Amino acid sequence: MSVTYPRGFAAAATTAGLKPSGTPDLALVHNTGESDAVAAVYTSNRCRANPVLWSQQASADGRARAVVLNSGGANCYTGSFGFETTHATAERTAELLDIDALDVLVCSTGLIGVGGQDFRDRILAGLPALAETAQAAPAGGEAAARAIMTTDTVPKTVEREGTAYRIGGMAKGAGMLAPGLATMLVVLTTDAVLDASELDAALRTATARSFDRLDTDGCMSTNDTVILMSSGASGHRADTGEFTALLTEACEDLTHQLHIDAEGAGHDIVITTRGAFSEEQALEVSRAVGRSNLFKAAVFGEDPNWGRVVAQVGITSAQFEPDAIDVTFNGVPVCVASSPGADPSEVLFDRRVVVEIDLHAGTAEGTILTSDLTHDYVEENSAYST
Amino acid sequence: MSVTYPRGFAAAATTAGLKPSGTPDLALVHNTGESDAVAAVYTSNRCRANPVLWSQQASADGRARAVVLNSGGANCYTGSFGFETTHATAERTAELLDIDALDVLVCSTGLIGVGGQDFRDRILAGLPALAETAQAAPAGGEAAARAIMTTDTVPKTVEREGTAYRIGGMAKGAGMLAPGLATMLVVLTTDAVLDASELDAALRTATARSFDRLDTDGCMSTNDTVILMSSGASGHRADTGEFTALLTEACEDLTHQLHIDAEGAGHDIVITTRGAFSEEQALEVSRAVGRSNLFKAAVFGEDPNWGRVVAQVGITSAQFEPDAIDVTFNGVPVCVASSPGADPSEVLFDRRVVVEIDLHAGTAEGTILTSDLTHDYVEENSAYST
C-alpha cells in the first residue's frame, strides 16, 4: 500500500550498503501511468543538499516519472562531487526505467558531509536490483517506506480514498533536521487526473496546514522534500476542493505519525494559541513557545511552568495586552489574566500535553506540534556522528 | 569592593527569608554622592515583571538614589498586587533613606508567578535592617553581590580604575531567562562626574558589546535589568571616550563571569563569524548557530559536527555563497568551502570551544557566547519549580 495504493505506481526497496545496520536503504517510486504531473516543496534553508538542488531543477517543469530515495547519507556539503553523484543517480535510474534523467527526482537523508566515492559507488551499484524489483513486484510501497527510515522506529504510511481515486503516501523523519538526522522526506501519490498546477496548489495548502506546523526542535533541515505525483490512472478528473481536503487529511495523518515518533521525545506537545488577531500571529506565538528550551525541559519534568509560556509570548510581534493572557495545561487554567490561576498540581500529565494560550486580541487560532527536551534528545544528538 | 569600589556608594545585604536556602536575599545599593545621575537598560520582552515596569518609569528622568534587589521571587505575572508590592518596596526604602520613592529602583529575580502576600511581607520587614546595615557598614558591595545570587555558584563583581575615577559592578545570572531562573541583573557604579545622557550613551555602547552577545539558551527574561549610577564623588569630569571604553571592559568582564558560570553548562562556546558583509549579519549568523540545539548537543558530546553549523547559516538572512563557507573548531578547519576539510578527530576539546565561521562575503565580524546543551541543563530546568 503506501505510495502504491493508488493505481499506476510501482515501488521497491533494496540494500545498497549505505547504512551500518545493513537494512534496506535505497527506495524507488515509479509513476507508470499516463500522466507524469508532479509538484514538490523543498526546504527553505539557503544551504541545500545536492539532491535538493537537483530535484528543484528537475521538477520545475511540473513533470517527473520517478523518485529515488536513499538513507545513510545526506549528500549535503559534499561539493561538486556530491552533485555529480546525484546527477549520476538520476542518469542511471533513467536508463534502467527507459525515461529521461530530468524526470528522475532524488532525495537523500543521513549525515551531512557524507557523499563521497564509496557512497556514490554503492548507490549506483544498487540501482539495477531496485529497478528490477519494482518491475517484478511493483506493489512495494511498504518496503519503500521502510528503506527511507533513519532513526524512525516505525515506517509512516497513509492511504485515503476519494471519489473514484486514491491518495497514498510515505514519510520519514521528525520534522526539520530535528532531532538528529531526521530530515523529513515525504512522497505522496495519486491516481486522480490533475495537472501540475492543480497538484501544486493542493500540495502547498496541505503542507502549510500539516508538516509546516510540526517543529520538534527548531532546526531546519538541508534536505527536506515533499513530492506529490499523479499517474492519472483512475481516469477520474478529481474535484480540486475535495482533493485538497483529502490530501490535507493525508498529510495531517503523516504529520501525526512523525510527531509521535520524534526522536528522543518523552511527551508530544500540542500548543494552540487562540484569541489572536490573525492566524499568522497565533502560529508565531505557538511556535515561539514550542521553541523555548526552558518550556520544553519543564514539560519533560511534568512541571506546568506557565511563566515560561508567557515569557515566550512576550518576545513575539503578536498583538496582545501583557495583563490579559490565559494559559491552560491539559485543560487546567494555571494562568488567568497573566496571574497565577488554578493550582498547577491539578494538572494531570500524559504522553500528550495540550497547552492552550488565549491572547484575547481577536478570534484567530493556530496550532504547533513539538516535543519536550529530554535526556534522550541530548544523548542521541550528542553521540550521533562519532 | 564591587559596587562600593567607587566613592559615594553604600551597599548592604540581609536575609528576608525569600529563599528556602535561608541565605541573604535582599540587597541595597545607595548613591550617597552629590550626583544622582542614572542610566538603565531593561529587557525587551513585552511581558515584563512588575519591578521592571516600576523601574522603567522611575529611571526615565535620569535620576535615582538607590536600587533594592531581591532574589527568591521574580514578582512577574503577579497582577496589580505584585505591582503594589514593588511600589511599597520603593516607598518604604525611600522613607528609611530619606529620599523620594521615585528615586528608588527595584529589581527582582526568582520564579515567575511568585510575588504574593508572604513575598511582600518579608521584603517590607527586611528593609529596615538593610538600610541600617548600609549606614553602619557602607562598604557592603561583596555582600550585596552574594545576596542577588540564585543558581549562580559564585558572586560576580568587577572593579576598574580610570583617570581619577572608578567603576564598580556586580551581576547575577547567565544571560536571558536562561538557564533556569537566571535572569540577569547588573548594577554598575561610578564616581566619575557624568550626566545622565552621557551615562546612557556609554551604557548602551557597553551592553551592546557585552551582555547582548551572551545567549546561553535563546530565552529572554522578563526581569533583565542593567543599571549604571554616578555619584560624582571623585569630583573628576571623565572623558566620555575613556569612560565608555572602561565601562565596556567592565561589562565584558562581568559577561565572561556570567558565561563560565552558566547553569548546567559543560562547555563555554565562543562563536565568531568573520568575512561578513556587516557586523549585524555576522552577529545574526553567530546567534543562529548558538541557538541550534543540535549544534549545542554535539558540543556536549565533543563532536565537531560542522554540518549543524552550516545548516544554521542557511536559515539566516546574511549574505553568503552556499558553496564558500569555512568552519573551524578550535582552529581545525573541519569544513572548507562547504565541503569536508580536516579530519574532525583532530579537534581537541576543552571546556572552552571556539567555533569560527568565514562567510567570505565581506570584512565584518561578530562573536556570540553560548553554552552546550547538557543533561545537567535538562535536569535543572525540568526539576526547577516543583
PDB file of C-alpha atoms in Angstrom, chain A residues 109-230:
ATOM      1  CA  THR A 109      18.882  11.599   4.196  1.00  0.00           C
ATOM      2  CA  GLY A 110      21.567  10.844   6.749  1.00  0.00           C
ATOM      3  CA  LEU A 111      24.664  12.629   7.960  1.00  0.00           C
ATOM      4  CA  ILE A 112      25.709  15.938   6.395  1.00  0.00           C
ATOM      5  CA  GLY A 113      29.119  15.674   4.707  1.00  0.00           C
ATOM      6  CA  VAL A 114      28.574  12.028   3.693  1.00  0.00           C
ATOM      7  CA  GLY A 115      28.559  11.688  -0.092  1.00  0.00           C
ATOM      8  CA  GLY A 116      31.978  10.553  -1.247  1.00  0.00           C
ATOM      9  CA  GLN A 117      33.198   7.911  -3.703  1.00  0.00           C
ATOM     10  CA  ASP A 118      32.019   4.966  -1.639  1.00  0.00           C
ATOM     11  CA  PHE A 119      28.550   6.488  -1.231  1.00  0.00           C
ATOM     12  CA  ARG A 120      28.325   7.015  -4.992  1.00  0.00           C
ATOM     13  CA  ASP A 121      29.570   3.538  -5.859  1.00  0.00           C
ATOM     14  CA  ARG A 122      27.107   1.804  -3.575  1.00  0.00           C
ATOM     15  CA  ILE A 123      24.086   3.757  -4.802  1.00  0.00           C
ATOM     16  CA  LEU A 124      24.921   3.201  -8.470  1.00  0.00           C
ATOM     17  CA  ALA A 125      25.549  -0.479  -7.837  1.00  0.00           C
ATOM     18  CA  GLY A 126      22.220  -0.810  -6.053  1.00  0.00           C
ATOM     19  CA  LEU A 127      20.059   0.759  -8.741  1.00  0.00           C
ATOM     20  CA  PRO A 128      19.707  -2.229 -11.149  1.00  0.00           C
ATOM     21  CA  ALA A 129      18.306  -4.504  -8.455  1.00  0.00           C
ATOM     22  CA  LEU A 130      15.993  -1.699  -7.351  1.00  0.00           C
ATOM     23  CA  ALA A 131      14.580  -1.169 -10.844  1.00  0.00           C
ATOM     24  CA  GLU A 132      14.254  -4.899 -11.378  1.00  0.00           C
ATOM     25  CA  THR A 133      12.346  -5.398  -8.119  1.00  0.00           C
ATOM     26  CA  ALA A 134       9.992  -2.537  -8.961  1.00  0.00           C
ATOM     27  CA  GLN A 135       9.135  -4.212 -12.245  1.00  0.00           C
ATOM     28  CA  ALA A 136       8.850  -7.752 -10.877  1.00  0.00           C
ATOM     29  CA  ALA A 137       6.884  -6.811  -7.738  1.00  0.00           C
ATOM     30  CA  PRO A 138       5.530  -3.295  -8.194  1.00  0.00           C
ATOM     31  CA  ALA A 139       3.407  -3.175  -5.029  1.00  0.00           C
ATOM     32  CA  GLY A 140       6.428  -2.376  -2.846  1.00  0.00           C
ATOM     33  CA  GLY A 141       5.074   0.711  -1.106  1.00  0.00           C
ATOM     34  CA  GLU A 142       5.628  -0.722   2.373  1.00  0.00           C
ATOM     35  CA  ALA A 143       9.184  -1.806   1.562  1.00  0.00           C
ATOM     36  CA  ALA A 144       9.995   1.649   0.209  1.00  0.00           C
ATOM     37  CA  ALA A 145       8.631   3.260   3.390  1.00  0.00           C
ATOM     38  CA  ARG A 146      10.953   1.057   5.451  1.00  0.00           C
ATOM     39  CA  ALA A 147      14.023   1.774   3.332  1.00  0.00           C
ATOM     40  CA  ILE A 148      13.888   5.537   3.957  1.00  0.00           C
ATOM     41  CA  MET A 149      13.826   5.172   7.753  1.00  0.00           C
ATOM     42  CA  THR A 150      16.805   6.513   9.692  1.00  0.00           C
ATOM     43  CA  THR A 151      16.164   6.876  13.409  1.00  0.00           C
ATOM     44  CA  ASP A 152      12.450   6.356  12.828  1.00  0.00           C
ATOM     45  CA  THR A 153      11.212   3.439  14.928  1.00  0.00           C
ATOM     46  CA  VAL A 154       8.271   2.676  12.633  1.00  0.00           C
ATOM     47  CA  PRO A 155       7.529   3.286   8.940  1.00  0.00           C
ATOM     48  CA  LYS A 156       4.980   6.030   8.254  1.00  0.00           C
ATOM     49  CA  THR A 157       2.388   5.445   5.541  1.00  0.00           C
ATOM     50  CA  VAL A 158      -1.048   6.725   4.642  1.00  0.00           C
ATOM     51  CA  GLU A 159      -3.943   5.804   2.339  1.00  0.00           C
ATOM     52  CA  ARG A 160      -7.049   7.802   1.523  1.00  0.00           C
ATOM     53  CA  GLU A 161      -9.893   7.086  -0.888  1.00  0.00           C
ATOM     54  CA  GLY A 162     -11.693   9.849  -2.770  1.00  0.00           C
ATOM     55  CA  THR A 163     -14.485   9.782  -5.342  1.00  0.00           C
ATOM     56  CA  ALA A 164     -13.092   7.181  -7.763  1.00  0.00           C
ATOM     57  CA  TYR A 165      -9.453   7.983  -6.991  1.00  0.00           C
ATOM     58  CA  ARG A 166      -6.884   7.281  -4.304  1.00  0.00           C
ATOM     59  CA  ILE A 167      -4.105   9.025  -2.438  1.00  0.00           C
ATOM     60  CA  GLY A 168      -1.133   7.188  -0.904  1.00  0.00           C
ATOM     61  CA  GLY A 169       1.971   8.356   0.872  1.00  0.00           C
ATOM     62  CA  MET A 170       5.054   7.602   2.920  1.00  0.00           C
ATOM     63  CA  ALA A 171       7.209   9.752   5.194  1.00  0.00           C
ATOM     64  CA  LYS A 172      10.325   9.593   7.317  1.00  0.00           C
ATOM     65  CA  GLY A 173      11.842  11.882   9.937  1.00  0.00           C
ATOM     66  CA  ALA A 174      10.588  14.077  12.674  1.00  0.00           C
ATOM     67  CA  GLY A 175      10.271  17.439  11.018  1.00  0.00           C
ATOM     68  CA  MET A 176      13.181  19.722  10.273  1.00  0.00           C
ATOM     69  CA  LEU A 177      16.682  18.412  10.751  1.00  0.00           C
ATOM     70  CA  ALA A 178      15.303  17.781  14.128  1.00  0.00           C
ATOM     71  CA  PRO A 179      16.105  15.776  16.033  1.00  0.00           C
ATOM     72  CA  GLY A 180      19.307  14.164  14.919  1.00  0.00           C
ATOM     73  CA  LEU A 181      19.378  13.245  11.299  1.00  0.00           C
ATOM     74  CA  ALA A 182      15.645  13.313  10.979  1.00  0.00           C
ATOM     75  CA  THR A 183      15.304  15.159   7.720  1.00  0.00           C
ATOM     76  CA  MET A 184      11.710  14.910   6.613  1.00  0.00           C
ATOM     77  CA  LEU A 185      11.167  13.166   3.286  1.00  0.00           C
ATOM     78  CA  VAL A 186       7.632  12.607   2.020  1.00  0.00           C
ATOM     79  CA  VAL A 187       6.383  11.055  -1.224  1.00  0.00           C
ATOM     80  CA  LEU A 188       2.671  11.307  -1.982  1.00  0.00           C
ATOM     81  CA  THR A 189       0.975   9.627  -4.922  1.00  0.00           C
ATOM     82  CA  THR A 190      -2.452   9.807  -6.500  1.00  0.00           C
ATOM     83  CA  ASP A 191      -4.211   8.317  -9.487  1.00  0.00           C
ATOM     84  CA  ALA A 192      -6.574  11.272  -9.785  1.00  0.00           C
ATOM     85  CA  VAL A 193      -6.418  13.220 -13.024  1.00  0.00           C
ATOM     86  CA  LEU A 194      -4.969  16.604 -12.092  1.00  0.00           C
ATOM     87  CA  ASP A 195      -2.440  18.812 -13.832  1.00  0.00           C
ATOM     88  CA  ALA A 196       0.787  20.021 -12.277  1.00  0.00           C
ATOM     89  CA  SER A 197      -0.554  23.427 -11.253  1.00  0.00           C
ATOM     90  CA  GLU A 198      -3.550  21.817  -9.528  1.00  0.00           C
ATOM     91  CA  LEU A 199      -1.219  19.429  -7.708  1.00  0.00           C
ATOM     92  CA  ASP A 200       0.993  22.352  -6.695  1.00  0.00           C
ATOM     93  CA  ALA A 201      -1.890  24.371  -5.252  1.00  0.00           C
ATOM     94  CA  ALA A 202      -3.225  21.376  -3.316  1.00  0.00           C
ATOM     95  CA  LEU A 203       0.223  20.444  -2.010  1.00  0.00           C
ATOM     96  CA  ARG A 204       1.020  23.951  -0.772  1.00  0.00           C
ATOM     97  CA  THR A 205      -2.307  24.156   1.045  1.00  0.00           C
ATOM     98  CA  ALA A 206      -1.846  20.711   2.584  1.00  0.00           C
ATOM     99  CA  THR A 207       1.773  21.208   3.723  1.00  0.00           C
ATOM    100  CA  ALA A 208       1.029  24.640   5.205  1.00  0.00           C
ATOM    101  CA  ARG A 209      -1.561  23.018   7.460  1.00  0.00           C
ATOM    102  CA  SER A 210       0.432  19.921   8.374  1.00  0.00           C
ATOM    103  CA  PHE A 211       4.204  19.476   8.046  1.00  0.00           C
ATOM    104  CA  ASP A 212       4.850  23.214   8.415  1.00  0.00           C
ATOM    105  CA  ARG A 213       3.264  23.098  11.881  1.00  0.00           C
ATOM    106  CA  LEU A 214       5.500  20.364  13.215  1.00  0.00           C
ATOM    107  CA  ASP A 215       8.546  21.939  14.836  1.00  0.00           C
ATOM    108  CA  THR A 216      10.245  19.428  17.060  1.00  0.00           C
ATOM    109  CA  ASP A 217      13.443  21.355  17.798  1.00  0.00           C
ATOM    110  CA  GLY A 218      13.506  24.496  15.699  1.00  0.00           C
ATOM    111  CA  CYS A 219      16.256  23.274  13.408  1.00  0.00           C
ATOM    112  CA  MET A 220      15.647  23.302   9.661  1.00  0.00           C
ATOM    113  CA  SER A 221      16.993  20.517   7.503  1.00  0.00           C
ATOM    114  CA  THR A 222      19.082  20.991   4.392  1.00  0.00           C
ATOM    115  CA  ASN A 223      17.290  18.042   2.746  1.00  0.00           C
ATOM    116  CA  ASP A 224      13.545  18.350   3.485  1.00  0.00           C
ATOM    117  CA  THR A 225      11.471  17.390   0.459  1.00  0.00           C
ATOM    118  CA  VAL A 226       7.760  16.682  -0.124  1.00  0.00           C
ATOM    119  CA  ILE A 227       6.798  15.329  -3.547  1.00  0.00           C
ATOM    120  CA  LEU A 228       3.309  14.690  -4.970  1.00  0.00           C
ATOM    121  CA  MET A 229       2.966  12.687  -8.188  1.00  0.00           C
ATOM    122  CA  SER A 230      -0.143  11.938 -10.222  1.00  0.00           C
TER     123      SER A 230
END
